[in-house]
Amino acid sequence: MTSSAYVAIRDDNSFHSLSSNERDFLCTSAHGPRTLRVDGRRADEIRKVRVQLGRWYNGAECTVQWGAGTRVTSLCSAELVPPLPDRPNEGIINFTVDLSPMAGTAYRQAQSASTAAAAAAATTIGTASKGPNYADRNQRFLANRVLRSIERIVVVGGALDAETLVVTPGSWVWSVTIALTLLDDGGNVMDACVLAAMAALRHYRKPHVDVDTSVDESSTTLPRLIPGTLKEPTPLALHHTPVSISFALLTVRDIASDSRVASLVDPEKREELVQVGTLSVAMNVHGEICLVDFGGGHELTPEELSTCLATASAAVHYLCQELDATLDRADQAACNEVLEHLQQAQKSANFTPLDLGEIGCIDCELEASKNEKTWTTTAKAEAEEVYRIQALDYTTGHQAASLREETVDPNQRASNSLFATLVKAAGSDQTSFKQ
């Protein structure tokens, strides 16, 4: 493989530059009989990777901790938009890479690189003249290299089919956006960004859409997103999961005519400062190569390239296993969270607490009902006494007492009748006569 003009990722003229002793040590150790690296790894050994995932309605995030110094976060979201005029039967996939001073003092504040047409035009205009948002050549080179590599891996490599993002052909499609932010730069930013993007795409769940098919196609009826509590969202149609593995190419400085090159997988930031070239290979767990990005700087023989591909295949198997295990745990945690939310919602639906205003009204009604009941009982007692006195008044002769018109309970009718009153009075008079 022939070499071409190579542009260094970092600026050697900054204070991040290494001394001559450090450069000689790194290059000599890489070409020794037994490869030595500053962090104790072998030449074909990558750093430990930790992945943290999160998911919510119509969104997912992933934070990749690559080794001890590199950290990248990615955010995946989607929205319903009209399709592009020249591609009415395909969805839209956009990528954004943000490199800011948060990742390191070697970076400047600048606009993020994006595949969107409007954002790309704004970035070109902003970097045309050196202003407060001007990013130097190395920073723009790294951002564009990561951006275009991810686009080639996901879209061109066939990892995500854009036709599966169509809701209504020619009317509504999904626009998926993956925003990558570099938090810490400890070397090998490319591999960390690719892993974060693929993890976010696999962990994302797309909501279901309700489209009214009763109206004609010319109408402007908006589709309705169905909440996740009513219908379970579905994952994206990913055909495979490609992962990137990068190599740093180092040569011995003192021997200019020596064509030997040492390839170190997963270079850290010091090794990136002394490398003369870089090689990035993206492949899936089946060994299918999706991307080969050779930045030039030094020639590679077919044997050296085959060695790099074999090392990349072993590293991809390790990363895919770690990613699958993390995704399984994250999916189980998300399912448990949804079940807990549904249980709490069911408990809240069964118990409806009363507010203070309703309790006050109920107390007033109970007090009024109690007073009305007491007044009714007193009125009945007074009417009963008047009726009894009138019935026992013998001065009226044969004049009958007036009958009461209120309704009397059948069980108390005998005791309250006029006949029972007269019988009771006659009995008391007879008793007094005998005495």
XYZ file of C-alpha atoms in Angstrom:
435
model
C 0.000 0.000 0.000
C 1.577 3.274 -1.121
C 1.764 6.310 1.112
C 0.432 9.797 0.547
C 0.670 13.174 2.245
C -0.068 12.730 5.930
C -1.520 15.450 8.152
C -0.747 15.078 11.856
C -3.768 14.885 14.128
C -2.082 16.937 16.851
C 0.083 20.032 16.663
C 3.649 19.177 17.688
C 4.459 22.859 18.163
C 2.118 23.183 21.140
C 3.059 22.543 24.763
C 1.842 18.949 24.300
C 5.036 18.248 22.326
C 7.329 15.526 23.572
C 10.997 15.846 24.239
C 13.589 14.153 22.047
C 14.278 11.556 24.734
C 10.617 10.610 24.942
C 10.341 10.329 21.193
C 13.399 8.111 20.936
C 12.185 5.948 23.803
C 8.731 5.413 22.307
C 10.048 4.605 18.827
C 12.869 2.348 20.043
C 10.576 0.463 22.413
C 8.092 -0.155 19.609
C 10.826 -1.662 17.381
C 12.522 -3.737 20.066
C 12.488 -7.538 20.222
C 9.748 -7.254 22.807
C 7.426 -4.318 22.216
C 7.172 -2.046 25.248
C 4.515 0.612 25.717
C 4.248 3.327 28.321
C 1.061 1.874 29.835
C 2.360 -1.713 29.948
C 0.277 -3.096 27.081
C 1.407 -5.340 24.257
C 1.499 -4.123 20.677
C -1.749 -5.979 19.843
C -3.635 -5.204 23.076
C -6.322 -2.531 23.376
C -7.318 -0.678 26.502
C -10.267 -1.609 28.689
C -13.567 -0.151 27.558
C -16.585 0.714 29.677
C -19.972 1.611 28.181
C -22.828 3.349 30.009
C -26.271 3.488 28.391
C -29.448 5.431 29.041
C -32.823 5.542 27.322
C -36.026 7.562 27.484
C -38.998 8.187 25.206
C -37.681 8.904 21.687
C -34.079 9.224 22.831
C -31.005 7.288 23.919
C -27.514 8.175 25.086
C -24.215 6.370 25.447
C -20.992 7.296 27.233
C -17.845 5.375 26.302
C -14.855 5.387 28.641
C -11.975 4.205 26.485
C -9.112 3.415 28.781
C -8.291 6.013 31.418
C -8.039 9.121 29.279
C -10.590 9.086 26.443
C -14.287 9.687 27.026
C -16.989 10.269 24.388
C -20.732 10.709 24.761
C -23.334 10.244 22.029
C -26.994 11.194 21.833
C -29.456 9.563 19.436
C -32.840 11.147 18.722
C -35.342 11.239 15.875
C -38.168 13.384 14.549
C -40.747 13.180 11.765
C -39.951 15.423 8.794
C -40.817 15.541 5.092
C -38.326 13.596 2.958
C -35.717 15.143 0.726
C -37.083 16.036 -2.739
C -34.559 13.836 -4.550
C -35.027 10.880 -2.140
C -38.724 10.586 -1.278
C -38.438 6.916 -0.234
C -35.488 7.227 2.137
C -35.104 8.513 5.657
C -32.526 11.038 6.829
C -29.471 10.172 8.932
C -27.346 13.018 10.278
C -24.153 12.942 12.334
C -22.584 15.681 14.415
C -19.097 15.744 15.971
C -18.299 18.402 18.560
C -14.680 19.041 19.599
C -14.388 21.769 22.222
C -11.867 22.931 24.860
C -13.666 20.624 27.296
C -11.734 17.735 25.724
C -8.344 19.401 26.115
C -6.542 22.703 26.014
C -5.244 21.954 22.501
C -8.785 22.443 21.124
C -10.475 25.730 20.396
C -14.113 26.723 20.638
C -15.590 26.131 17.205
C -18.775 25.008 15.538
C -19.368 21.302 15.450
C -18.902 19.376 12.215
C -22.135 17.963 10.832
C -23.380 16.112 7.769
C -26.493 18.297 7.586
C -26.418 20.686 4.636
C -27.250 23.832 6.641
C -24.767 23.041 9.403
C -22.022 22.185 6.919
C -22.542 25.489 5.108
C -22.452 27.393 8.412
C -19.237 25.611 9.398
C -17.597 26.478 6.082
C -18.552 30.129 6.427
C -17.398 30.279 10.037
C -13.957 28.854 9.285
C -13.340 30.929 6.202
C -11.825 33.731 8.292
C -9.982 33.519 11.572
C -12.401 34.695 14.219
C -13.333 33.792 17.819
C -14.863 30.514 16.596
C -11.970 29.596 14.345
C -10.704 26.020 14.623
C -7.186 25.306 13.495
C -6.392 22.923 10.671
C -5.624 19.926 12.890
C -8.873 20.210 14.824
C -10.975 20.524 11.675
C -9.101 17.611 10.127
C -9.831 15.350 13.109
C -13.512 16.360 13.297
C -14.102 15.822 9.573
C -12.172 12.538 9.595
C -14.298 11.136 12.420
C -17.499 12.489 10.875
C -16.934 11.075 7.402
C -15.694 7.749 8.726
C -18.843 7.219 10.818
C -21.026 8.207 7.879
C -19.268 5.702 5.630
C -19.527 2.958 8.255
C -23.212 3.410 9.103
C -24.768 4.650 5.865
C -22.493 3.535 3.042
C -21.479 0.335 4.840
C -25.122 -0.715 5.162
C -25.315 -0.876 8.943
C -28.558 1.157 8.943
C -30.905 1.055 5.964
C -32.410 4.493 5.263
C -35.464 2.955 3.577
C -36.619 1.470 6.893
C -37.057 5.017 8.257
C -39.944 5.821 5.898
C -43.378 6.295 7.509
C -45.360 7.453 4.473
C -43.519 7.464 1.120
C -43.166 10.981 -0.154
C -44.809 12.542 2.907
C -43.200 11.640 6.249
C -39.897 10.006 7.164
C -37.777 9.705 10.284
C -34.779 12.009 10.628
C -32.284 10.296 12.948
C -29.526 12.445 14.470
C -26.460 11.102 16.287
C -24.610 13.867 18.143
C -21.101 12.986 19.342
C -19.267 15.088 21.940
C -15.657 14.531 22.928
C -15.336 14.953 26.695
C -11.706 13.896 27.235
C -8.993 13.247 24.667
C -6.593 10.549 25.783
C -5.864 9.194 22.332
C -7.712 7.091 19.765
C -10.749 9.354 19.446
C -11.874 7.624 16.245
C -12.578 4.212 17.800
C -14.333 5.699 20.836
C -16.644 7.799 18.641
C -17.571 4.881 16.377
C -18.350 2.635 19.354
C -20.440 5.355 21.025
C -22.430 5.961 17.835
C -23.182 2.273 17.262
C -24.133 1.709 20.914
C -26.556 4.659 20.852
C -28.146 3.416 17.618
C -28.643 -0.076 19.030
C -30.039 1.170 22.329
C -32.468 3.646 20.744
C -36.161 2.722 20.423
C -38.341 4.277 17.730
C -41.922 5.247 18.727
C -44.899 3.967 16.779
C -46.704 6.419 14.520
C -50.429 6.656 13.894
C -51.186 7.921 10.383
C -54.737 8.779 9.354
C -55.287 6.867 6.095
C -58.903 7.950 5.699
C -57.928 11.298 4.159
C -56.335 11.792 0.783
C -52.603 12.094 0.269
C -52.781 15.803 -0.615
C -53.979 16.777 2.876
C -51.577 18.091 5.525
C -52.651 15.783 8.346
C -49.817 15.383 10.827
C -48.960 11.882 12.062
C -49.398 11.219 15.761
C -46.737 9.616 17.960
C -48.100 6.848 20.170
C -46.821 7.011 23.775
C -44.567 4.220 24.918
C -47.015 3.231 27.674
C -49.638 2.319 25.061
C -47.412 0.628 22.484
C -43.870 -0.610 22.959
C -41.329 1.271 20.772
C -39.269 -0.761 18.332
C -35.481 -0.765 17.738
C -33.879 0.461 14.548
C -33.298 -1.983 11.706
C -29.535 -2.440 12.102
C -28.120 -5.204 9.915
C -24.761 -5.518 11.691
C -22.568 -3.698 14.199
C -19.253 -2.522 12.729
C -16.537 -1.335 15.132
C -13.410 0.656 14.294
C -9.851 -0.293 15.323
C -7.005 2.187 14.782
C -3.247 1.667 14.540
C -0.339 4.071 14.987
C 2.576 3.596 12.609
C 5.982 4.316 14.161
C 9.457 4.302 12.641
C 12.949 4.729 14.035
C 14.117 8.313 13.647
C 17.867 7.640 13.543
C 17.689 5.180 10.652
C 16.044 7.069 7.816
C 16.600 4.326 5.269
C 14.978 1.661 7.433
C 11.617 0.660 5.972
C 10.453 -1.190 9.031
C 7.335 0.142 10.642
C 5.773 -0.797 13.987
C 1.998 -0.839 14.186
C 0.573 -0.206 17.675
C -3.129 -0.865 18.119
C -5.213 1.652 20.098
C -2.570 4.396 20.436
C -2.666 6.707 23.424
C -1.984 10.433 23.179
C 1.833 10.202 23.506
C 2.028 7.570 20.806
C -0.105 9.729 18.532
C 2.407 12.561 18.845
C 5.261 10.445 17.483
C 3.373 8.438 14.862
C 4.203 8.968 11.210
C 0.922 7.514 9.945
C -2.346 5.995 10.988
C -4.549 3.132 9.855
C -8.206 2.635 10.845
C -10.116 -0.538 10.020
C -13.843 -0.963 10.646
C -15.327 -4.459 10.557
C -18.078 -6.474 12.191
C -17.897 -9.635 14.237
C -18.140 -11.756 11.074
C -14.906 -10.278 9.699
C -16.602 -8.173 6.998
C -14.585 -4.995 6.397
C -16.685 -1.828 6.172
C -13.942 0.815 6.149
C -10.190 1.105 5.617
C -8.890 4.600 6.324
C -5.182 4.937 5.616
C -3.903 8.433 6.261
C -0.522 7.880 4.652
C 2.815 8.819 6.144
C 4.532 5.467 5.568
C 4.173 2.495 3.296
C 2.653 -0.769 4.456
C 3.559 -4.143 2.996
C 0.843 -6.732 2.389
C 2.208 -8.807 5.275
C 2.037 -5.847 7.665
C -1.480 -5.020 6.500
C -2.589 -8.649 7.041
C -1.138 -8.551 10.560
C -3.101 -5.385 11.319
C -6.327 -6.943 9.999
C -5.864 -10.047 12.171
C -5.256 -7.895 15.243
C -8.319 -5.781 14.430
C -10.504 -8.890 14.075
C -9.566 -10.103 17.563
C -10.189 -6.650 19.056
C -13.577 -6.407 17.330
C -14.693 -9.699 18.865
C -13.813 -8.394 22.325
C -15.610 -5.071 21.812
C -18.730 -6.715 20.387
C -18.980 -9.099 23.330
C -18.666 -6.235 25.803
C -21.225 -4.184 23.884
C -23.759 -7.035 23.689
C -23.491 -7.737 27.414
C -23.917 -4.050 28.263
C -26.922 -3.722 25.949
C -28.615 -6.750 27.534
C -28.218 -5.296 31.009
C -29.432 -1.878 29.860
C -32.505 -3.353 28.136
C -33.409 -5.327 31.253
C -33.030 -2.230 33.414
C -35.204 -0.215 31.006
C -37.931 -2.909 31.050
C -37.918 -2.992 34.849
C -38.229 0.780 34.954
C -41.231 0.711 32.601
C -42.946 -1.999 34.669
C -42.392 -0.049 37.874
C -43.829 3.068 36.253
C -46.932 1.164 35.108
C -47.457 -0.314 38.583
C -47.267 3.116 40.185
C -49.700 4.496 37.618
C -52.150 1.659 38.356
C -51.958 2.294 42.086
C -52.587 5.977 41.549
C -55.629 5.197 39.373
C -57.223 2.965 42.038
C -56.862 5.519 44.866
C -58.190 9.051 44.342
C -57.431 11.315 47.312
C -59.838 14.106 48.261
C -58.678 17.665 48.426
C -59.241 19.913 51.447
C -62.054 21.836 49.780
C -64.102 18.685 49.234
C -63.486 17.550 52.820
C -64.756 20.914 54.122
C -67.925 20.653 52.028
C -68.555 17.116 53.289
C -68.206 18.273 56.920
C -70.703 21.074 56.314
C -73.177 18.660 54.737
C -72.851 16.225 57.658
C -73.431 19.005 60.192
C -76.510 20.254 58.324
C -77.889 16.714 58.048
C -77.375 16.171 61.777
C -79.188 19.430 62.687
C -82.082 18.604 60.348
C -82.454 15.152 61.879
C -82.574 16.608 65.431
C -85.171 19.213 64.417
C -87.342 16.557 62.747
C -87.271 14.338 65.847
C -88.269 17.250 68.127
C -91.111 18.281 65.834
C -92.476 14.729 65.739
C -92.374 14.463 69.534
C -94.266 17.746 69.969
C -96.923 16.723 67.433
C -97.337 13.363 69.177
C -97.905 15.057 72.554
C -100.508 17.457 71.152
C -102.349 14.562 69.509
C -102.380 12.526 72.722
C -103.801 15.424 74.805
C -106.528 16.067 72.255
C -107.496 12.392 72.208
C -107.844 12.251 76.025
C -109.977 15.419 76.261
C -113.494 14.049 77.147
C -115.092 17.498 77.239
C -115.436 17.429 73.500
C -117.950 14.561 73.715
C -118.441 12.644 70.526
C -116.216 14.958 68.492
C -113.499 12.840 66.898
C -109.891 13.903 66.943
C -108.355 15.016 63.700
C -106.309 12.409 61.895
C -102.640 12.966 61.124
C -101.729 13.113 57.453
C -98.042 12.215 57.732
C -96.974 8.749 56.794
C -96.479 6.436 59.755
C -94.287 3.377 59.780
C -96.405 0.152 59.680
C -94.632 -1.254 62.736
C -95.557 1.795 64.812
C -99.088 2.198 63.463
C -100.734 0.136 66.278
C -99.003 2.004 69.073
C -99.749 5.411 67.586
C -103.390 4.844 66.653
C -106.345 6.492 68.432
C -107.750 3.145 69.452
C -104.609 2.164 71.295
C -104.629 5.511 73.097
C -108.268 5.094 74.218
C -107.641 1.535 75.398
C -104.696 2.674 77.404
C -106.688 5.536 78.984
C -109.648 3.246 79.834
C -107.352 0.820 81.506
C -105.800 3.482 83.665
C -109.292 4.848 84.688
C -110.504 1.358 85.654
C -107.472 0.783 87.814
C -108.033 4.032 89.683
C -111.795 3.199 90.202
C -110.969 -0.179 91.810
C -108.580 1.463 94.162
